[in-house]
Short mmCIF file of C-alpha atoms in Angstrom, two decimals:
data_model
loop_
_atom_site.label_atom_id
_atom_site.label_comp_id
_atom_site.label_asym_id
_atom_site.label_seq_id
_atom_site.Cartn_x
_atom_site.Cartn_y
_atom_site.Cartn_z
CA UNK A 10 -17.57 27.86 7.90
CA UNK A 11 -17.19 29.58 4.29
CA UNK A 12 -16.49 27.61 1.31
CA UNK A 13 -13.04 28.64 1.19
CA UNK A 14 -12.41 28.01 4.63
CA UNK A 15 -13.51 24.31 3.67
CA UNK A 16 -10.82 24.21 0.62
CA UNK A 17 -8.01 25.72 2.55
CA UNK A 18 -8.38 23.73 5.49
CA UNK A 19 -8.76 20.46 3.67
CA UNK A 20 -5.58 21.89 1.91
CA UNK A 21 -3.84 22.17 4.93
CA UNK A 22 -4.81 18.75 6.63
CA UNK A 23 -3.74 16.55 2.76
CA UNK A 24 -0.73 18.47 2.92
CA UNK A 25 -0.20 17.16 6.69
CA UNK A 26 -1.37 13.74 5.27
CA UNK A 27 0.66 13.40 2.59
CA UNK A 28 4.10 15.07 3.27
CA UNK A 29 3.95 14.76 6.97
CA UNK A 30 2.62 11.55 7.78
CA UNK A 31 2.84 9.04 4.80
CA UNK A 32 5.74 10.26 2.58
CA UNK A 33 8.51 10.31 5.04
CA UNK A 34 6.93 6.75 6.55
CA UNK A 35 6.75 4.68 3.39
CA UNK A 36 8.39 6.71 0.22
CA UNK A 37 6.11 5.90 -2.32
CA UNK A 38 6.15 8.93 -4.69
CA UNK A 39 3.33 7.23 -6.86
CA UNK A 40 1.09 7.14 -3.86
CA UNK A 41 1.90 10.54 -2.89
CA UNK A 42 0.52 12.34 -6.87
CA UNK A 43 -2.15 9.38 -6.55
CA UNK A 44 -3.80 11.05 -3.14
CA UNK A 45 -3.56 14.48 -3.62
CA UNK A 46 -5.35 13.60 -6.88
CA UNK A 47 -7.69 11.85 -5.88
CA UNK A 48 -8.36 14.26 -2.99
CA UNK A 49 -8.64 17.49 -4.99
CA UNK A 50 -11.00 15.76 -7.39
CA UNK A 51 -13.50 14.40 -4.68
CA UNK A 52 -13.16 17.84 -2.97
CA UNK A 53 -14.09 19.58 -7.03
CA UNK A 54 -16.63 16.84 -7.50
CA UNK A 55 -18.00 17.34 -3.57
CA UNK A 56 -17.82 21.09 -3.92
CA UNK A 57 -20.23 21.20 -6.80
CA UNK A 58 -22.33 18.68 -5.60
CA UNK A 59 -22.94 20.70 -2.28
CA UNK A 60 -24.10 23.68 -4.28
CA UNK A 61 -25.60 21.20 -7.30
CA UNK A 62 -29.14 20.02 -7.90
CA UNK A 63 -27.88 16.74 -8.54
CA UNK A 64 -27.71 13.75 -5.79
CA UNK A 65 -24.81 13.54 -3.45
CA UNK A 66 -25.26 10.19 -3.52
CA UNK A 67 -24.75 9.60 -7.33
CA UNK A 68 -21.40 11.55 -6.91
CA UNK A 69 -20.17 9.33 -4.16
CA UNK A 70 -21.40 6.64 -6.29
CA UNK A 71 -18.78 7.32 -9.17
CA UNK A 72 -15.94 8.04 -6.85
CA UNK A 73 -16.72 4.70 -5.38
CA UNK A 74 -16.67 2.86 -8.52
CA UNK A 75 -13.66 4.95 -9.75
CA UNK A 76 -11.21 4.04 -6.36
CA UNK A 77 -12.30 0.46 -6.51
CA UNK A 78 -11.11 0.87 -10.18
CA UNK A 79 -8.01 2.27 -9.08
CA UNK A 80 -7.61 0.14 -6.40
CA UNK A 81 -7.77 -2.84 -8.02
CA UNK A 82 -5.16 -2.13 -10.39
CA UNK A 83 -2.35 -2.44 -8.27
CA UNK A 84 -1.66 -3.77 -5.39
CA UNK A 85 -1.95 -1.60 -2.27
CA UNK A 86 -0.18 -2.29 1.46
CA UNK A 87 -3.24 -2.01 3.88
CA UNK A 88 -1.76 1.31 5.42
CA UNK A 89 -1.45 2.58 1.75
CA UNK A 90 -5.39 1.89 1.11
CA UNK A 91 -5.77 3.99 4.60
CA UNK A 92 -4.32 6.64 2.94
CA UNK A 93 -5.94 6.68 -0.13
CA UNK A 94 -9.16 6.70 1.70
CA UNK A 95 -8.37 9.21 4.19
CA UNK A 96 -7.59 11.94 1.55
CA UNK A 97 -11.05 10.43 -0.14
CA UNK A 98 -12.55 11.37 3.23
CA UNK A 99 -10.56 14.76 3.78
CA UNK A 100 -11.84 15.89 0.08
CA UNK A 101 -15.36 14.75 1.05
CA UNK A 102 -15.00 16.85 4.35
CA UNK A 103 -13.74 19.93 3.00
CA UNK A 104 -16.07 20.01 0.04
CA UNK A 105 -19.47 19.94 1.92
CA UNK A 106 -20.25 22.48 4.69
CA UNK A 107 -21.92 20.94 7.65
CA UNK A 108 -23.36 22.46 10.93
CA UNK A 109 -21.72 23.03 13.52
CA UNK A 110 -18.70 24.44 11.22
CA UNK A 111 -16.29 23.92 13.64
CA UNK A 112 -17.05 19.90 13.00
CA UNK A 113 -15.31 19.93 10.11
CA UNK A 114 -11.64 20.89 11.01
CA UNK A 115 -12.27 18.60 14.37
CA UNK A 116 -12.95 14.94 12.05
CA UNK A 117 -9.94 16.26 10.01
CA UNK A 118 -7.86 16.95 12.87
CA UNK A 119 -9.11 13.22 13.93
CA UNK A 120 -8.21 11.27 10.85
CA UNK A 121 -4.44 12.77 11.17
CA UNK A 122 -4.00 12.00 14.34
CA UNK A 123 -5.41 8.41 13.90
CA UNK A 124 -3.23 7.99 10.99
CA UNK A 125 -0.11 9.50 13.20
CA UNK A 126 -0.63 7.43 15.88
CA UNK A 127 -1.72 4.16 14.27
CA UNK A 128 0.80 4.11 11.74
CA UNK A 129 4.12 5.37 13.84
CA UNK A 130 6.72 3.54 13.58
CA UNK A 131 7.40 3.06 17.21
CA UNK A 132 4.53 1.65 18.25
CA UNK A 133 4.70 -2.44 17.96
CA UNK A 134 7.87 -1.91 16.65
CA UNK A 135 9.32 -5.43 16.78
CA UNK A 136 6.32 -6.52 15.46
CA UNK A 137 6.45 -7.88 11.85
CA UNK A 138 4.36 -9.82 9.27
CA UNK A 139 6.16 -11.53 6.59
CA UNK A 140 5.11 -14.30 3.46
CA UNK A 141 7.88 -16.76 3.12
CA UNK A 142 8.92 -19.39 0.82
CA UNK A 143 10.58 -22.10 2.37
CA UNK A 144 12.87 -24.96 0.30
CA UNK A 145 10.95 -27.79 2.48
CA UNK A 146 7.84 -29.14 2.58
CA UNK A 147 6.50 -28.55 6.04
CA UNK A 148 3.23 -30.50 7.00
CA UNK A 149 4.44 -30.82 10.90
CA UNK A 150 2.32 -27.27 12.30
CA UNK A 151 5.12 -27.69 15.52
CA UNK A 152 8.39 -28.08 13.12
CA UNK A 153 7.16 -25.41 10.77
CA UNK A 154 6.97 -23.30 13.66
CA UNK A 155 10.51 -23.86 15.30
CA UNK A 156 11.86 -23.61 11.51
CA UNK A 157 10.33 -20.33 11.23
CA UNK A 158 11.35 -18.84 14.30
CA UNK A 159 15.08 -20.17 14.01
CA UNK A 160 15.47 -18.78 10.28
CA UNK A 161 13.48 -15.47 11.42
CA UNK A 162 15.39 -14.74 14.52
CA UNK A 163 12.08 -14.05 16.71
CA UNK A 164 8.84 -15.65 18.29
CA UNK A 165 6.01 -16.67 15.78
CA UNK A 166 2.86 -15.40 16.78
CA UNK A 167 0.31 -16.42 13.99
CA UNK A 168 0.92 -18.57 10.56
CA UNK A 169 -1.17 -19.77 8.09
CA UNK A 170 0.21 -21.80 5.28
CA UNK A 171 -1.25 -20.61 1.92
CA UNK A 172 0.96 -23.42 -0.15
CA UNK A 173 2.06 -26.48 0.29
CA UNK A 174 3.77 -28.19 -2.21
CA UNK A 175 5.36 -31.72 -1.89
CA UNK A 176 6.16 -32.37 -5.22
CA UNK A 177 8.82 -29.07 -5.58
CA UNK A 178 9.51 -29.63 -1.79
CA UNK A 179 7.98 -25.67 -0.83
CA UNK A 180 5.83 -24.09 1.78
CA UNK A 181 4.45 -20.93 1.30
CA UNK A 182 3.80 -19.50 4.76
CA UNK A 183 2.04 -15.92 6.03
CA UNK A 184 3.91 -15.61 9.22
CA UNK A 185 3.35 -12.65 12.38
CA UNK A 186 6.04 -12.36 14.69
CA UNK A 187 8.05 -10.37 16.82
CA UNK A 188 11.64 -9.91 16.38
CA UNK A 189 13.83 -10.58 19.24
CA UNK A 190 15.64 -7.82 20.84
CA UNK A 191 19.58 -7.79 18.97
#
């Protein structure tokens, strides 16, 4: 596959990415500037490597350093990190011709479609994950549940506390559940 096959089909597939799959999902217009970016650099930086006398690997190296950077200063959902690093990995893929050249638009194809159907919104819809602050002090693992499921209207799953504080009377609680039909 030509060079400019590469670019245009990588094109085509962060388009799909960002405005097709992510956008309309979780409306983050931040997110949206921050992976096209980074995916036209690493498929500029990827490019020239590919053609470059210079190690691949000391490319990759930077871009590693530069999205922990950038990841690191804020603070990412998990599916938003998926994101981030699947238009890392469509850059990558679009800037460096490999054989078979029909590989390339097939692991594209595959990282949208694992995105599309991992991250729709129908599937485990009633499930939910939550972090909540509660105005007691809970020690009591079987009252902490039944408080939990009364106030969120659904069956608790999984909780871990991650505070518990008797002197201000709190508990700090990561909770999964699943909502109960209304």
């Amino acid at each position: 596959m030509s060079q400019h096959a590469l670019i245009l089909t990588n094109a085509v597939a962060v388009l799909i990415l960002v405005f097709g799959l992510y956008f309309p999902r979780y409306r983050r217009k931040d997110i949206v500037v921050a992976t096209l970016g980074i995916n036209v650099g690493v498929l500029s930086v990827a490019t020239v490597l590919s053609t470059a006398e210079v190690s691949a690997g000391l490319g990759l190296g930077l871009f590693g350093v530069l999205s922990i950077i950038r990841l690191r200063s804020q603070e990412l959902d998990q599916e938003e990190v998926v994101y981030y690093f699947s238009a890392l990995a469509l850059g990558l893929l679009g800037g460096v011709a490999v054989d078979p050249a029909w590989l390339t638009p097939v692991l594209m194809a595959a990282i949208l479609v694992a995105l599309f159907v991992g991250g729709h919104p129908k599937l485990f819809a009633s499930a939910r994950s939550l972090v909540v602050t509660l105005d007691h002090a809970i020690a009591d693992e079987g009252e902490l549940q039944e408080r939990l499921e009364t106030l969120l209207g659904g069956r608790v799953h999984r909780m871990k506390v991650r505070r518990l504080d008797m002197v201000n009377d709190t508990t700090v609680v990561d909770v999964r559940f699943t909502k109960k039909p209304a």
